[in-house]
CSV table of C-alpha atoms and ligand atoms in Angstrom, one decimal:
chain,number,residue,atom,x,y,z
A,1,MET,CA,21.1,-28.5,-91.4
A,2,THR,CA,20.3,-24.9,-92.3
A,3,ALA,CA,17.2,-23.3,-90.9
A,4,GLN,CA,14.3,-22.8,-93.3
A,5,LEU,CA,14.5,-19.3,-95.0
A,6,ASP,CA,11.3,-17.8,-96.3
A,7,HIS,CA,10.8,-14.5,-98.0
A,8,ALA,CA,8.0,-11.9,-97.8
A,9,ASP,CA,7.9,-8.6,-99.8
A,10,VAL,CA,6.4,-7.0,-96.7
A,11,LEU,CA,7.2,-8.8,-93.4
A,12,ILE,CA,5.3,-7.5,-90.5
A,13,VAL,CA,6.5,-8.2,-86.9
A,14,GLY,CA,3.7,-8.1,-84.4
A,15,GLY,CA,0.2,-9.6,-85.0
A,16,GLY,CA,-1.7,-7.0,-83.1
A,17,GLN,CA,-3.8,-4.0,-84.1
A,18,GLY,CA,-1.1,-2.3,-86.1
A,19,GLY,CA,0.4,-5.4,-87.8
A,20,ALA,CA,-3.1,-6.7,-88.9
A,21,GLN,CA,-4.2,-3.2,-90.1
A,22,THR,CA,-1.0,-2.8,-92.2
A,23,ALA,CA,-1.8,-6.0,-94.1
A,24,ILE,CA,-5.5,-5.1,-94.4
A,25,SER,CA,-4.7,-1.6,-95.7
A,26,LEU,CA,-2.1,-3.0,-98.2
A,27,ARG,CA,-4.6,-5.4,-99.7
A,28,GLN,CA,-7.3,-2.7,-99.8
A,29,LEU,CA,-4.9,-0.4,-101.7
A,30,GLY,CA,-4.2,-3.2,-104.2
A,31,PHE,CA,-0.8,-4.3,-103.0
A,32,GLN,CA,0.0,-7.5,-105.0
A,33,GLY,CA,3.3,-8.7,-103.3
A,34,THR,CA,3.7,-11.3,-100.6
A,35,ILE,CA,2.8,-10.3,-97.0
A,36,ALA,CA,3.6,-12.2,-93.8
A,37,ILE,CA,2.8,-11.4,-90.2
A,38,VAL,CA,5.0,-12.9,-87.5
A,39,GLY,CA,3.5,-12.6,-84.1
A,40,ASP,CA,4.4,-14.1,-80.7
A,41,GLU,CA,0.8,-14.6,-79.4
A,42,PRO,CA,-0.9,-17.9,-80.2
A,43,GLU,CA,-4.1,-16.2,-81.6
A,44,PRO,CA,-4.8,-14.5,-84.9
A,45,PRO,CA,-4.9,-10.7,-84.6
A,46,TYR,CA,-7.5,-9.4,-82.1
A,47,GLU,CA,-8.4,-6.0,-80.6
A,48,ARG,CA,-7.2,-5.2,-77.1
A,49,PRO,CA,-9.7,-2.5,-75.9
A,50,PRO,CA,-12.4,-5.1,-74.9
A,51,LEU,CA,-9.8,-7.0,-72.8
A,52,SER,CA,-10.4,-4.5,-69.9
A,53,LYS,CA,-14.1,-3.9,-70.9
A,54,GLU,CA,-16.6,-6.3,-72.6
A,55,TYR,CA,-14.4,-9.4,-72.7
A,56,PHE,CA,-13.4,-9.0,-69.0
A,57,ALA,CA,-17.0,-8.4,-68.0
A,58,GLY,CA,-18.2,-11.5,-70.0
A,59,ASP,CA,-20.3,-9.4,-72.4
A,60,LYS,CA,-18.3,-10.4,-75.4
A,61,THR,CA,-16.8,-13.8,-76.3
A,62,PHE,CA,-13.2,-13.9,-77.6
A,63,ASP,CA,-14.2,-14.7,-81.2
A,64,ARG,CA,-15.9,-11.3,-81.4
A,65,LEU,CA,-12.5,-9.7,-80.7
A,66,HIS,CA,-10.9,-11.0,-83.8
A,67,LEU,CA,-9.9,-8.2,-86.2
A,68,ARG,CA,-10.9,-10.4,-89.2
A,69,PRO,CA,-12.5,-13.8,-89.5
A,70,ALA,CA,-9.9,-16.6,-89.8
A,71,ALA,CA,-10.7,-17.1,-93.5
A,72,TYR,CA,-9.8,-13.5,-94.3
A,73,TRP,CA,-6.1,-14.0,-94.0
A,74,SER,CA,-5.9,-16.9,-96.4
A,75,GLU,CA,-8.4,-15.3,-98.8
A,76,LYS,CA,-6.2,-12.2,-98.9
A,77,ALA,CA,-3.0,-14.3,-99.1
A,78,VAL,CA,-1.5,-12.9,-95.9
A,79,ALA,CA,0.7,-15.6,-94.2
A,80,LEU,CA,0.0,-15.6,-90.5
A,81,ILE,CA,2.8,-17.0,-88.4
A,82,THR,CA,1.8,-17.2,-84.8
A,83,GLY,CA,3.7,-18.1,-81.7
A,84,GLU,CA,7.0,-16.9,-83.0
A,85,THR,CA,9.1,-14.2,-81.4
A,86,VAL,CA,11.4,-12.2,-83.6
A,87,VAL,CA,14.7,-11.9,-81.7
A,88,ARG,CA,17.0,-10.5,-84.4
A,89,VAL,CA,16.8,-8.2,-87.3
A,90,ASP,CA,19.7,-7.9,-89.8
A,91,PRO,CA,19.2,-4.7,-91.9
A,92,GLU,CA,22.2,-5.5,-94.1
A,93,SER,CA,21.0,-8.9,-95.3
A,94,ARG,CA,17.3,-8.0,-94.7
A,95,GLU,CA,16.6,-11.0,-92.6
A,96,VAL,CA,14.9,-11.6,-89.3
A,97,GLU,CA,15.3,-14.6,-87.0
A,98,THR,CA,12.8,-15.9,-84.5
A,99,ALA,CA,13.5,-17.5,-81.0
A,100,SER,CA,12.9,-20.9,-82.5
A,101,GLY,CA,15.6,-20.3,-85.1
A,102,ARG,CA,13.3,-19.7,-88.1
A,103,ARG,CA,14.8,-17.1,-90.6
A,104,MET,CA,12.9,-15.0,-93.0
A,105,SER,CA,14.0,-12.4,-95.5
A,106,TYR,CA,12.1,-9.2,-96.4
A,107,GLY,CA,11.8,-6.5,-99.0
A,108,VAL,CA,10.3,-4.2,-96.5
A,109,LEU,CA,10.0,-4.7,-92.7
A,110,VAL,CA,7.2,-3.2,-90.6
A,111,TRP,CA,7.8,-3.3,-86.9
A,112,ALA,CA,4.5,-3.3,-85.0
A,113,ALA,CA,5.6,-5.0,-81.8
A,114,GLY,CA,3.6,-2.8,-79.4
A,115,GLY,CA,4.6,-2.7,-75.7
A,116,SER,CA,5.1,-5.0,-72.7
A,117,PRO,CA,3.3,-4.2,-69.5
A,118,ARG,CA,5.6,-2.5,-67.0
A,119,ARG,CA,6.2,-4.9,-64.1
A,120,MET,CA,6.6,-3.9,-60.5
A,121,THR,CA,10.2,-4.5,-59.2
A,122,CYS,CA,9.5,-4.5,-55.5
A,123,GLU,CA,9.6,-7.6,-53.2
A,124,GLY,CA,6.7,-9.9,-53.9
A,125,ALA,CA,6.1,-8.7,-57.5
A,126,GLY,CA,6.6,-12.3,-58.8
A,127,LEU,CA,4.1,-13.9,-56.5
A,128,ALA,CA,1.2,-15.9,-58.0
A,129,GLY,CA,-2.0,-13.9,-58.3
A,130,VAL,CA,-0.2,-10.7,-59.6
A,131,HIS,CA,-1.4,-9.9,-63.1
A,132,ALA,CA,-0.9,-7.5,-65.9
A,133,VAL,CA,-3.7,-6.6,-68.4
A,134,ARG,CA,-2.3,-6.6,-71.9
A,135,SER,CA,-3.2,-9.9,-73.6
A,136,ARG,CA,-5.9,-12.4,-73.8
A,137,ALA,CA,-3.7,-14.7,-71.7
A,138,ASP,CA,-3.6,-12.1,-68.9
A,139,ILE,CA,-7.4,-11.8,-68.8
A,140,ASP,CA,-8.0,-15.5,-69.0
A,141,ALA,CA,-5.6,-16.0,-66.1
A,142,ILE,CA,-7.5,-13.4,-64.0
A,143,LEU,CA,-10.9,-14.8,-64.9
A,144,ALA,CA,-9.8,-18.3,-64.0
A,145,GLU,CA,-8.8,-17.2,-60.5
A,146,LEU,CA,-11.7,-14.8,-59.8
A,147,PRO,CA,-14.2,-17.3,-58.4
A,148,GLY,CA,-11.9,-17.9,-55.4
A,149,VAL,CA,-11.1,-14.2,-55.0
A,150,THR,CA,-13.0,-11.7,-52.8
A,151,ARG,CA,-10.5,-8.8,-52.5
A,152,VAL,CA,-8.6,-7.2,-55.4
A,153,ALA,CA,-5.9,-4.5,-55.2
A,154,ILE,CA,-5.3,-2.6,-58.4
A,155,VAL,CA,-2.0,-0.7,-58.7
A,156,GLY,CA,-2.3,2.2,-61.1
A,157,GLY,CA,-5.1,4.8,-61.7
A,158,GLY,CA,-4.9,5.1,-65.4
A,159,TYR,CA,-7.5,3.9,-67.9
A,160,ILE,CA,-6.7,0.2,-67.6
A,161,GLY,CA,-6.8,0.2,-63.8
A,162,LEU,CA,-10.0,2.2,-63.7
A,163,GLU,CA,-11.7,0.0,-66.3
A,164,ALA,CA,-10.7,-3.1,-64.4
A,165,ALA,CA,-12.1,-1.6,-61.2
A,166,ALA,CA,-15.4,-0.9,-62.9
A,167,VAL,CA,-15.7,-4.5,-64.1
A,168,LEU,CA,-14.6,-6.0,-60.8
A,169,ARG,CA,-17.2,-4.0,-58.9
A,170,LYS,CA,-19.8,-5.3,-61.3
A,171,PHE,CA,-18.7,-8.8,-60.2
A,172,GLY,CA,-19.1,-7.7,-56.5
A,173,LYS,CA,-15.4,-7.9,-55.6
A,174,ALA,CA,-14.0,-5.6,-53.0
A,175,VAL,CA,-11.6,-3.3,-54.9
A,176,THR,CA,-8.8,-1.1,-53.6
A,177,LEU,CA,-7.1,1.1,-56.2
A,178,ILE,CA,-3.7,2.5,-55.4
A,179,GLU,CA,-2.3,5.4,-57.3
A,180,ALA,CA,1.1,7.0,-56.5
A,181,GLN,CA,0.1,10.4,-58.0
A,182,ASP,CA,-2.3,12.5,-56.0
A,183,ARG,CA,-5.1,12.1,-58.6
A,184,LEU,CA,-6.4,9.6,-61.1
A,185,LEU,CA,-5.5,9.8,-64.8
A,186,ALA,CA,-2.8,12.3,-64.0
A,187,ARG,CA,-0.8,11.5,-67.1
A,188,VAL,CA,-3.6,12.1,-69.6
A,189,ALA,CA,-6.2,14.5,-68.1
A,190,GLY,CA,-6.7,17.5,-66.0
A,191,PRO,CA,-7.7,17.7,-62.3
A,192,GLN,CA,-11.4,18.3,-63.1
A,193,LEU,CA,-11.8,15.0,-64.9
A,194,SER,CA,-9.7,13.2,-62.3
A,195,ALA,CA,-12.0,14.5,-59.5
A,196,PHE,CA,-15.1,13.4,-61.4
A,197,PHE,CA,-13.8,9.8,-61.9
A,198,ALA,CA,-12.6,9.6,-58.3
A,199,GLU,CA,-16.1,10.5,-57.2
A,200,GLU,CA,-17.7,8.0,-59.5
A,201,HIS,CA,-15.5,5.2,-58.4
A,202,ARG,CA,-15.9,6.0,-54.7
A,203,ALA,CA,-19.7,6.1,-55.2
A,204,ARG,CA,-19.5,2.6,-56.7
A,205,GLY,CA,-17.5,1.3,-53.7
A,206,VAL,CA,-13.9,1.4,-54.9
A,207,ASP,CA,-11.6,2.2,-52.1
A,208,LEU,CA,-9.2,4.8,-53.7
A,209,ARG,CA,-5.7,5.3,-52.2
A,210,LEU,CA,-4.2,8.3,-53.9
A,211,GLY,CA,-0.7,9.8,-53.4
A,212,VAL,CA,0.8,6.7,-51.9
A,213,GLY,CA,3.1,4.2,-53.5
A,214,VAL,CA,3.5,0.5,-53.0
A,215,ASP,CA,6.4,-0.6,-50.8
A,216,HIS,CA,6.1,-4.4,-51.4
A,217,LEU,CA,3.7,-7.2,-51.9
A,218,GLU,CA,3.4,-10.0,-49.3
A,219,GLY,CA,2.3,-13.6,-49.3
A,220,VAL,CA,3.7,-17.1,-49.3
A,221,GLY,CA,3.7,-18.4,-52.8
A,222,ARG,CA,0.5,-16.5,-53.6
A,223,VAL,CA,-0.1,-12.8,-53.0
A,224,ALA,CA,-2.0,-12.0,-49.8
A,225,GLY,CA,-1.6,-8.2,-49.5
A,226,VAL,CA,-0.1,-5.0,-50.6
A,227,VAL,CA,2.0,-3.0,-48.2
A,228,LEU,CA,1.9,0.7,-49.0
A,229,ALA,CA,4.8,3.1,-48.6
A,230,ASP,CA,3.2,4.6,-45.5
A,231,GLY,CA,3.1,1.1,-43.9
A,232,GLU,CA,-0.6,0.3,-44.3
A,233,ARG,CA,-1.4,-3.2,-45.4
A,234,ILE,CA,-4.2,-3.8,-47.9
A,235,ALA,CA,-5.4,-7.4,-47.9
A,236,ALA,CA,-5.8,-8.8,-51.4
A,237,ASP,CA,-6.3,-12.2,-53.0
A,238,LEU,CA,-5.4,-10.9,-56.4
A,239,VAL,CA,-3.4,-7.9,-57.6
A,240,ILE,CA,-3.8,-6.2,-61.0
A,241,VAL,CA,-0.9,-4.0,-62.1
A,242,GLY,CA,-1.7,-1.3,-64.6
A,243,ILE,CA,1.3,1.0,-64.5
A,244,GLY,CA,1.9,1.5,-68.2
A,245,ILE,CA,3.9,-0.2,-70.9
A,246,THR,CA,7.5,-0.3,-72.1
A,247,PRO,CA,7.7,0.0,-75.8
A,248,ASN,CA,9.1,-3.1,-77.5
A,249,VAL,CA,12.1,-1.6,-79.2
A,250,ALA,CA,15.1,-3.7,-78.1
A,251,VAL,CA,15.4,-5.9,-81.2
A,252,LEU,CA,15.2,-3.0,-83.6
A,253,GLU,CA,17.4,-0.9,-81.4
A,254,ALA,CA,20.0,-3.6,-81.5
A,255,ALA,CA,19.8,-3.6,-85.3
A,256,GLY,CA,20.7,0.1,-85.2
A,257,ALA,CA,17.4,1.9,-85.2
A,258,ARG,CA,17.3,5.3,-83.5
A,259,THR,CA,15.0,5.4,-80.4
A,260,THR,CA,13.8,8.0,-77.9
A,261,ASN,CA,11.0,6.6,-75.8
A,262,GLY,CA,10.0,4.4,-78.7
A,263,ILE,CA,11.4,3.9,-82.2
A,264,ASP,CA,11.9,7.3,-83.9
A,265,VAL,CA,10.0,7.4,-87.1
A,266,ASP,CA,9.4,10.2,-89.7
A,267,ALA,CA,6.0,11.4,-91.0
A,268,ARG,CA,5.8,8.3,-93.3
A,269,CYS,CA,6.6,6.0,-90.4
A,270,ARG,CA,10.1,5.2,-91.7
A,271,THR,CA,12.7,4.3,-89.1
A,272,SER,CA,16.4,5.3,-89.4
A,273,LEU,CA,17.0,1.8,-91.0
A,274,PRO,CA,16.5,1.4,-94.8
A,275,ASP,CA,13.1,0.0,-95.7
A,276,VAL,CA,12.2,-0.6,-92.1
A,277,PHE,CA,9.0,1.1,-90.9
A,278,ALA,CA,7.5,1.1,-87.4
A,279,ILE,CA,4.1,1.9,-86.1
A,280,GLY,CA,1.9,1.9,-83.0
A,281,ASP,CA,2.6,1.8,-79.3
A,282,CYS,CA,6.3,1.3,-79.9
A,283,VAL,CA,7.0,4.5,-82.0
A,284,ASN,CA,7.7,8.1,-81.3
A,285,GLN,CA,6.7,10.5,-84.0
A,286,ALA,CA,6.3,14.2,-84.5
A,287,SER,CA,2.8,15.5,-84.2
A,288,ARG,CA,1.6,19.1,-84.7
A,289,PHE,CA,-1.0,18.3,-82.0
A,290,ALA,CA,1.6,17.5,-79.3
A,291,GLY,CA,2.9,20.6,-77.5
A,292,THR,CA,6.2,18.7,-77.0
A,293,GLY,CA,6.6,18.2,-80.8
A,294,ARG,CA,7.1,14.4,-80.7
A,295,ILE,CA,5.0,11.9,-78.9
A,296,ARG,CA,4.4,8.1,-78.4
A,297,ILE,CA,0.7,7.5,-78.6
A,298,GLU,CA,-1.0,4.3,-77.4
A,299,SER,CA,-4.4,4.2,-79.2
A,300,VAL,CA,-6.2,2.2,-81.8
A,301,PRO,CA,-7.1,5.2,-84.0
A,302,SER,CA,-3.5,6.3,-84.0
A,303,VAL,CA,-2.0,2.9,-85.0
A,304,THR,CA,-4.7,2.4,-87.6
A,305,GLU,CA,-3.8,5.7,-89.3
A,306,GLN,CA,-0.1,4.8,-89.1
A,307,ALA,CA,-0.7,1.5,-90.7
A,308,ALA,CA,-2.6,3.2,-93.5
A,309,THR,CA,0.3,5.7,-93.9
A,310,VAL,CA,2.7,2.7,-94.4
A,311,ALA,CA,0.4,1.0,-96.9
A,312,ARG,CA,0.0,4.2,-98.9
A,313,GLU,CA,3.7,4.7,-99.0
A,314,LEU,CA,4.3,1.2,-100.2
A,315,THR,CA,1.7,1.5,-103.0
A,316,GLY,CA,2.9,4.8,-104.4
A,317,GLN,CA,0.3,7.0,-102.8
A,318,GLY,CA,2.5,8.3,-99.9
A,319,ARG,CA,1.1,11.0,-97.7
A,320,ASP,CA,2.4,12.2,-94.3
A,321,HIS,CA,0.7,10.9,-91.1
A,322,ASP,CA,-1.1,13.9,-89.7
A,323,ALA,CA,-4.0,12.4,-87.8
A,324,LEU,CA,-5.7,14.1,-84.9
A,325,PRO,CA,-5.3,11.7,-82.0
A,326,TRP,CA,-8.5,10.5,-80.2
A,327,PHE,CA,-9.2,8.0,-77.4
A,328,TRP,CA,-12.0,6.4,-75.5
A,329,SER,CA,-12.7,4.6,-72.2
A,330,ASN,CA,-15.8,3.0,-70.8
A,331,GLN,CA,-16.3,2.8,-67.1
A,332,TYR,CA,-19.7,1.8,-65.6
A,333,ASP,CA,-22.3,3.7,-67.7
A,334,LEU,CA,-19.7,6.5,-68.5
A,335,LYS,CA,-18.4,6.8,-72.0
A,336,LEU,CA,-15.3,9.0,-72.1
A,337,GLN,CA,-14.2,10.2,-75.5
A,338,THR,CA,-11.1,12.4,-75.9
A,339,ILE,CA,-10.1,14.4,-78.9
A,340,GLY,CA,-6.6,15.9,-79.1
A,341,LEU,CA,-3.7,15.9,-76.6
A,342,SER,CA,-4.1,18.0,-73.5
A,343,GLY,CA,-0.4,17.9,-72.5
A,344,GLY,CA,0.9,21.5,-71.9
A,345,TYR,CA,-2.6,23.0,-71.4
A,346,ASP,CA,-2.8,26.2,-69.4
A,347,GLN,CA,-6.6,26.5,-69.0
A,348,GLU,CA,-9.4,24.1,-68.4
A,349,ILE,CA,-13.1,25.0,-69.1
A,350,VAL,CA,-15.9,22.7,-68.0
A,351,ARG,CA,-18.8,22.7,-70.4
A,352,GLY,CA,-22.1,21.2,-69.1
A,353,ASP,CA,-22.9,19.8,-65.7
A,354,PRO,CA,-20.8,17.1,-64.2
A,355,ALA,CA,-23.6,16.4,-61.7
A,356,ALA,CA,-25.8,15.5,-64.7
A,357,ARG,CA,-23.0,13.0,-65.8
A,358,SER,CA,-22.9,14.5,-69.2
A,359,PHE,CA,-20.3,17.2,-69.7
A,360,SER,CA,-16.9,18.0,-71.2
A,361,VAL,CA,-13.6,19.5,-70.2
A,362,VAL,CA,-12.1,21.7,-72.8
A,363,TYR,CA,-8.3,22.3,-72.6
A,364,LEU,CA,-6.6,25.4,-74.0
A,365,ARG,CA,-3.1,26.4,-74.6
A,366,GLU,CA,-2.3,30.1,-75.2
A,367,GLY,CA,-6.0,30.7,-75.8
A,368,ARG,CA,-6.5,27.9,-78.4
A,369,ILE,CA,-8.4,24.7,-77.8
A,370,ILE,CA,-6.1,21.7,-77.9
A,371,ALA,CA,-8.2,18.9,-76.5
A,372,VAL,CA,-11.7,17.9,-75.3
A,373,ASP,CA,-12.6,15.2,-72.8
A,374,ALA,CA,-16.3,14.4,-73.4
A,375,ILE,CA,-18.2,12.4,-70.9
A,376,ASN,CA,-21.5,11.0,-72.2
A,377,ALA,CA,-21.3,14.0,-74.5
A,378,ALA,CA,-20.8,12.7,-78.0
A,379,LYS,CA,-21.8,16.0,-79.6
A,380,ASP,CA,-19.0,17.8,-77.9
A,381,PHE,CA,-16.6,15.1,-78.9
A,382,MET,CA,-17.7,15.7,-82.6
A,383,LYS,CA,-17.5,19.4,-82.3
A,384,GLY,CA,-14.2,19.1,-80.6
A,385,ARG,CA,-12.6,17.6,-83.7
A,386,ALA,CA,-13.2,20.9,-85.6
A,387,TRP,CA,-12.3,23.0,-82.6
A,388,VAL,CA,-8.9,21.3,-82.2
A,389,THR,CA,-8.2,21.1,-85.9
A,390,ASN,CA,-8.9,24.8,-86.4
A,391,GLY,CA,-7.2,25.9,-83.1
A,392,ALA,CA,-10.5,27.6,-82.1
A,393,THR,CA,-10.7,30.0,-79.2
A,394,ALA,CA,-13.0,29.7,-76.2
A,395,GLU,CA,-15.6,31.8,-78.1
A,396,VAL,CA,-16.9,28.7,-79.9
A,397,LEU,CA,-17.9,27.2,-76.6
A,398,ALA,CA,-20.9,29.6,-76.5
A,399,THR,CA,-22.3,27.7,-79.5
B,402,FAD,C1,-6.5,-3.7,-71.9
B,402,FAD,C2,-6.3,-2.6,-72.9
B,402,FAD,C3,-7.3,-1.7,-73.2
B,402,FAD,C4,-7.2,-0.8,-74.2
B,402,FAD,N1,-8.2,0.1,-74.4
B,402,FAD,C5,-8.1,1.0,-75.4
B,402,FAD,C6,-9.2,1.9,-75.8
B,402,FAD,O1,-10.2,1.8,-75.2
B,402,FAD,N2,-9.0,2.7,-76.8
B,402,FAD,C7,-7.8,2.8,-77.5
B,402,FAD,O2,-7.7,3.5,-78.5
B,402,FAD,N3,-6.8,2.0,-77.2
B,402,FAD,C8,-6.9,1.1,-76.2
B,402,FAD,N4,-5.8,0.3,-75.9
B,402,FAD,C9,-4.5,0.5,-76.6
B,402,FAD,C10,-4.5,-0.3,-77.9
B,402,FAD,O3,-5.0,-1.6,-77.8
B,402,FAD,C11,-3.1,-0.2,-78.5
B,402,FAD,O4,-2.8,1.2,-78.7
B,402,FAD,C12,-3.0,-1.0,-79.8
B,402,FAD,O5,-3.3,-2.3,-79.6
B,402,FAD,C13,-1.6,-0.8,-80.3
B,402,FAD,O6,-1.4,-1.6,-81.4
B,402,FAD,P1,0.1,-2.1,-81.7
B,402,FAD,O7,0.0,-2.9,-83.0
B,402,FAD,O8,1.1,-1.1,-81.6
B,402,FAD,O9,0.4,-3.1,-80.5
B,402,FAD,P2,-0.3,-4.5,-80.1
B,402,FAD,O10,-1.8,-4.5,-80.5
B,402,FAD,O11,0.0,-4.7,-78.7
B,402,FAD,O12,0.4,-5.6,-81.0
B,402,FAD,C14,1.7,-5.9,-80.8
B,402,FAD,C15,1.9,-7.4,-81.0
B,402,FAD,O13,3.3,-7.7,-81.3
B,402,FAD,C16,3.6,-8.8,-80.5
B,402,FAD,N5,5.1,-8.8,-80.4
B,402,FAD,C17,5.8,-8.1,-79.6
B,402,FAD,N6,7.2,-8.3,-79.7
B,402,FAD,C18,7.2,-9.3,-80.7
B,402,FAD,C19,8.3,-9.9,-81.3
B,402,FAD,N7,9.6,-9.7,-81.0
B,402,FAD,N8,8.1,-10.9,-82.3
B,402,FAD,C20,6.8,-11.1,-82.6
B,402,FAD,N9,5.7,-10.5,-82.1
B,402,FAD,C21,5.9,-9.6,-81.1
B,402,FAD,C22,2.8,-8.6,-79.3
B,402,FAD,O14,2.7,-9.8,-78.5
B,402,FAD,C23,1.5,-8.2,-79.8
B,402,FAD,O15,0.7,-9.3,-80.2
B,402,FAD,C24,-6.0,-0.7,-74.9
B,402,FAD,C25,-4.9,-1.6,-74.6
B,402,FAD,C26,-5.1,-2.5,-73.6
B,402,FAD,C27,-4.0,-3.5,-73.3
């Protein structure tokens, strides 16, 4: 018996933020062809940012995370195929195959497969009670265990680890956060912001361990503690691992797509394969806002813009992707908004008063503003957009 073969004019792999937005933008721009989204999660497309914020904290129910109501997809004639993992792409015959053996052909393929949480590889990493924070399933598993948990260890001092720490303190759990670098947010922000967040988390009772790695996890069946590289043992009934993601590129790479820390795409989000686009957390793209030239960005605004870029290209309105990156993070009553990319900065200027908990850190490279981290300072975030776009000098900070 031959497996069922379906066809979509635009076949989107990945039913997350980028996959959903591609279909939404295509219909908004009047695309009349057939569209299918194949995703491996059981749910229709939902937004991830609340997973470590409002959904984790119990302030939003899951139905409020859906990117569109269930009826939208049928009304707009977007076929949603959930619970199917694409394991093979054949760019010659323009076919994909899923793990269950289902085959589909495409006119255009959009790869929006995001990333998988990086796992620890040390002894004990596979014990029960060790969790990532990437999907609804991850958070539901943590929430199910929390009533029996008093001590949580978080590995990783990036946004996700810090947001999780803030929620867990709200729940009254004892929290130890372990970061191998000597400061928090080291990959994305300068030392001034790191110091501010370290102070805030300490003041709320988070036990921060900076500059020390994890040697192994211990426990019998279930995790009971984290043993640090310096030999110290941190007791923990639950461990959250927030050490970044690995972009999901393997299937497309095996099909011949060029990759460098993500799938290489051009300014229209085209991969090196014919009629195959890629967007989101799994792609590497040139950006005039990145000092390094090319960058892989993990953010909702970025993938939303890339999805629109693909939709425009497929409806004869093509325009290069040239969006100024921005990000946000909520921790306690602190709203951090970032505009631009601070990588490669050579000067940091603090504007406002960190003690008043409303200030910003402005990053410059060769005298030009390249990024702004605004903490409870929405006006600076808004002004920052113009500053970064225009490559303003520090003189504008007097305004
Ligand atoms: C906890 C958390 C908090 C975040 N907070 C923020 C924030 O505050 N602000 C912000 O801007 N960004 C935030 N982000 C990042 C943001 O959610 C991502 O940048 C965005 O979701 C990327 O969209 P994407 O479509 O590339 O990937 P995703 O949304 O991850 O979607 C990819 C989908 O593809 C599926 N998939 C993977 N491989 C296959 C396959 N082979 N076959 C079928 N399906 C597959 C995945 O399971 C997933 O459903 C956060 C992310 C997380 C996890």
